[in-house]
C-alpha positions as CSV (number, residue, x, y, z in Angstrom):
1,X,0.3,-34.3,-42.0
2,X,-1.8,-37.4,-41.0
3,X,-1.3,-40.5,-42.7
4,X,-3.8,-43.5,-42.7
5,X,-3.0,-46.9,-44.2
6,X,-5.1,-48.7,-46.8
7,X,-5.6,-51.4,-44.1
8,X,-7.3,-48.9,-41.7
9,X,-9.6,-47.7,-44.5
10,X,-10.5,-51.3,-45.3
11,X,-11.2,-52.2,-41.6
12,X,-13.5,-49.1,-41.4
13,X,-15.3,-50.1,-44.7
14,X,-15.8,-53.6,-43.3
15,X,-17.2,-52.2,-40.1
16,X,-19.5,-50.0,-41.9
17,X,-20.6,-52.9,-44.0
18,X,-21.5,-55.1,-41.1
19,X,-23.4,-52.2,-39.4
20,X,-25.4,-51.8,-42.7
21,X,-26.4,-55.4,-42.7
22,X,-27.4,-55.3,-39.0
23,X,-29.6,-52.3,-39.8
24,X,-31.1,-54.1,-42.7
25,X,-32.0,-57.0,-40.4
26,X,-33.4,-54.6,-37.8
27,X,-35.5,-52.8,-40.3
28,X,-36.6,-55.9,-41.9
29,X,-37.7,-57.6,-38.5
30,X,-39.4,-54.3,-37.3
31,X,-41.6,-54.1,-40.4
32,X,-42.4,-58.1,-40.0
33,X,-43.6,-57.5,-36.3
34,X,-44.7,-54.0,-36.0
35,X,-46.5,-54.0,-39.4
36,X,-47.1,-57.4,-40.9
37,X,-47.9,-59.5,-37.8
38,X,-49.4,-56.6,-36.0
39,X,-52.1,-56.3,-38.7
40,X,-53.0,-59.9,-37.9
41,X,-53.4,-59.2,-34.2
42,X,-55.0,-55.7,-34.1
43,X,-58.7,-55.0,-34.1
44,X,-59.9,-55.6,-37.6
45,X,-61.4,-52.4,-39.5
46,X,-64.7,-54.4,-40.0
47,X,-66.5,-56.7,-37.6
48,X,-66.9,-59.3,-40.6
49,X,-63.2,-59.6,-40.5
50,X,-63.0,-60.5,-36.8
51,X,-62.6,-64.4,-36.9
52,X,-63.4,-64.9,-33.2
53,X,-66.3,-62.5,-33.1
54,X,-67.8,-64.1,-36.2
55,X,-67.4,-67.5,-34.9
56,X,-68.9,-66.8,-31.6
57,X,-71.9,-64.9,-33.2
58,X,-72.4,-67.8,-35.6
59,X,-72.6,-70.3,-32.9
60,X,-75.1,-68.2,-31.0
61,X,-77.2,-68.0,-34.1
62,X,-77.0,-71.8,-34.7
63,X,-78.0,-72.4,-30.9
64,X,-80.7,-69.7,-31.4
65,X,-79.7,-67.4,-28.6
66,X,-78.3,-63.9,-28.1
67,X,-75.0,-63.5,-26.6
68,X,-73.7,-60.1,-24.9
69,X,-71.8,-58.5,-27.7
70,X,-70.5,-55.6,-25.4
71,X,-68.9,-58.2,-23.2
72,X,-67.5,-60.0,-26.2
73,X,-65.9,-56.6,-27.5
74,X,-64.2,-56.2,-24.1
75,X,-62.9,-59.8,-23.9
76,X,-61.5,-59.5,-27.4
77,X,-60.0,-56.1,-26.7
78,X,-58.2,-57.5,-23.6
79,X,-57.0,-60.4,-25.7
80,X,-55.7,-58.2,-28.3
81,X,-53.9,-55.7,-26.0
82,X,-52.2,-58.6,-24.1
83,X,-51.1,-60.6,-27.1
84,X,-49.8,-57.6,-29.0
85,X,-47.7,-56.9,-25.9
86,X,-45.6,-60.0,-26.8
87,X,-44.4,-58.3,-30.2
88,X,-41.2,-56.9,-28.7
89,X,-40.0,-60.2,-27.3
90,X,-40.7,-62.0,-30.6
91,X,-39.0,-59.3,-32.5
92,X,-36.1,-59.6,-30.1
93,X,-35.8,-63.5,-30.8
94,X,-35.3,-62.9,-34.4
95,X,-32.9,-60.1,-34.3
96,X,-30.8,-62.0,-31.5
97,X,-30.5,-65.1,-33.5
98,X,-29.7,-63.6,-37.0
99,X,-27.2,-60.9,-35.5
100,X,-25.0,-63.9,-34.6
101,X,-24.5,-64.6,-38.2
102,X,-23.4,-61.0,-38.8
103,X,-21.3,-60.5,-35.7
104,X,-19.4,-63.9,-36.1
105,X,-18.6,-63.2,-40.0
106,X,-15.0,-63.3,-40.7
107,X,-14.1,-63.3,-44.4
108,X,-11.6,-66.0,-45.6
109,X,-10.9,-64.5,-49.0
110,X,-11.4,-61.1,-50.7
111,X,-14.9,-61.9,-52.2
112,X,-16.5,-63.2,-49.0
113,X,-19.6,-61.5,-47.9
114,X,-22.2,-62.0,-45.2
115,X,-25.1,-64.3,-46.4
116,X,-28.4,-65.4,-45.2
117,X,-29.4,-68.8,-46.5
118,X,-32.7,-70.3,-46.2
119,X,-31.4,-73.1,-43.8
120,X,-30.4,-70.3,-41.5
121,X,-34.2,-69.5,-40.8
122,X,-35.2,-73.0,-40.1
123,X,-34.2,-73.4,-36.2
124,X,-35.0,-69.8,-35.7
125,X,-38.4,-70.0,-37.1
126,X,-39.2,-73.2,-35.3
127,X,-38.0,-71.6,-32.0
128,X,-40.1,-68.4,-32.9
129,X,-43.3,-70.1,-33.9
130,X,-43.1,-72.4,-30.7
131,X,-42.8,-69.3,-28.6
132,X,-45.5,-67.5,-30.3
133,X,-47.9,-70.5,-30.0
134,X,-47.1,-70.8,-26.2
135,X,-47.9,-67.2,-25.8
136,X,-51.1,-67.3,-27.9
137,X,-52.2,-70.3,-25.9
138,X,-51.6,-68.6,-22.5
139,X,-53.4,-65.4,-23.4
140,X,-56.3,-67.0,-24.9
141,X,-56.7,-69.3,-21.9
142,X,-56.5,-66.3,-19.5
143,X,-58.4,-63.6,-21.5
144,X,-60.9,-65.5,-23.5
145,X,-61.6,-69.0,-22.2
146,X,-61.7,-68.0,-18.6
147,X,-64.5,-65.4,-19.4
148,X,-66.6,-67.5,-22.0
149,X,-69.5,-67.9,-19.6
150,X,-69.9,-64.2,-19.2
151,X,-71.2,-63.8,-22.6
152,X,-74.5,-65.7,-21.8
153,X,-77.6,-63.9,-20.4
154,X,-79.3,-65.3,-17.3
155,X,-82.1,-66.8,-19.3
156,X,-80.1,-69.2,-21.4
157,X,-80.4,-72.9,-20.8
158,X,-77.6,-74.5,-18.9
159,X,-77.2,-77.3,-21.6
160,X,-76.9,-74.7,-24.4
161,X,-74.4,-72.8,-22.2
162,X,-72.2,-75.8,-21.7
163,X,-72.5,-76.8,-25.4
164,X,-71.6,-73.4,-26.7
165,X,-68.8,-73.0,-24.3
166,X,-67.3,-76.2,-25.3
167,X,-67.5,-75.2,-29.0
168,X,-66.1,-71.6,-28.4
169,X,-63.1,-72.9,-26.4
170,X,-62.4,-75.7,-28.8
171,X,-62.3,-73.0,-31.7
172,X,-60.0,-70.5,-30.1
173,X,-57.6,-73.1,-28.6
174,X,-57.3,-75.1,-32.0
175,X,-58.6,-73.8,-35.3
176,X,-58.0,-70.1,-34.5
177,X,-54.6,-70.6,-33.4
178,X,-53.7,-72.8,-36.2
179,X,-55.1,-70.4,-38.8
180,X,-53.5,-67.5,-37.2
181,X,-50.1,-69.2,-37.1
182,X,-50.4,-70.2,-40.8
183,X,-51.0,-66.5,-41.6
184,X,-48.0,-65.5,-39.5
185,X,-46.0,-68.2,-41.2
186,X,-46.6,-66.7,-44.6
187,X,-45.6,-63.2,-43.4
188,X,-42.4,-64.6,-42.0
189,X,-41.5,-66.4,-45.3
190,X,-41.9,-63.2,-47.2
191,X,-39.8,-61.3,-44.9
192,X,-37.0,-64.0,-44.7
193,X,-36.8,-63.8,-48.6
194,X,-36.7,-60.0,-48.6
195,X,-33.9,-60.1,-45.9
196,X,-31.9,-62.6,-47.9
197,X,-32.1,-60.5,-50.9
198,X,-31.4,-57.2,-48.9
199,X,-28.3,-58.8,-47.3
200,X,-27.1,-59.9,-50.8
201,X,-27.4,-56.4,-52.3
202,X,-25.4,-54.9,-49.2
203,X,-22.8,-57.5,-50.1
204,X,-22.7,-56.6,-53.7
205,X,-22.3,-52.8,-52.7
206,X,-19.5,-53.7,-50.4
207,X,-17.5,-55.7,-52.7
208,X,-18.1,-53.2,-55.6
209,X,-16.6,-50.3,-53.3
210,X,-14.0,-52.5,-52.0
211,X,-12.7,-53.4,-55.7
212,X,-13.1,-50.1,-57.2
213,X,-12.5,-47.3,-54.5
214,X,-9.1,-45.6,-54.8
215,X,-8.9,-45.1,-51.1
216,X,-9.2,-48.9,-50.5
217,X,-6.7,-49.9,-53.0
218,X,-3.9,-47.4,-52.9
219,X,-0.8,-48.8,-50.8
220,X,-0.8,-45.5,-48.7
221,X,-2.9,-42.4,-48.5
222,X,-1.8,-39.1,-47.1
223,X,-3.8,-36.0,-46.3
């Protein structure tokens, strides 16, 4: 005859609950980075959706020259491959920071559950977006800015080259990064809200089972 106390069942139930919340966090963060933010960084299905390519081609048209589109495609592909490689490290920052709330949670009363509040995301998102901006700036400098002059054919006037190079570099280092981070910010806000609601639902399920389960409320259970 094996006997287990209600307290042991409650501890097990509590650990299962914390694991479920952790899984909710990981799934939410995976979708955020591997689906939502990845969709902003990968090669668009249409050239007309490629912000950098469209901007560079528009500049060439205004300056009445033709740039080497094959070289531009190669430059942009290198940029994308490199910036996408940072997704796992960005994802890790979010999981590491928010998992501290889960692992440190200790209920003070029966009705206490793990909660994520909007204020919990403020320092995290500030840290995350700072890191993303640093990485974007670094990759853009190394993979786009460095190779801008390779886009011009030998017959292009040096003055036009200088003017266009300056405009291209200014765009990718400022407006492009700003627009991209604004889009990322929107994706993050949506997923933060989804996570808050998902964790709340886990807490409601935990409390319902805790209050209504025969196993968790008997003084002693034998089997």
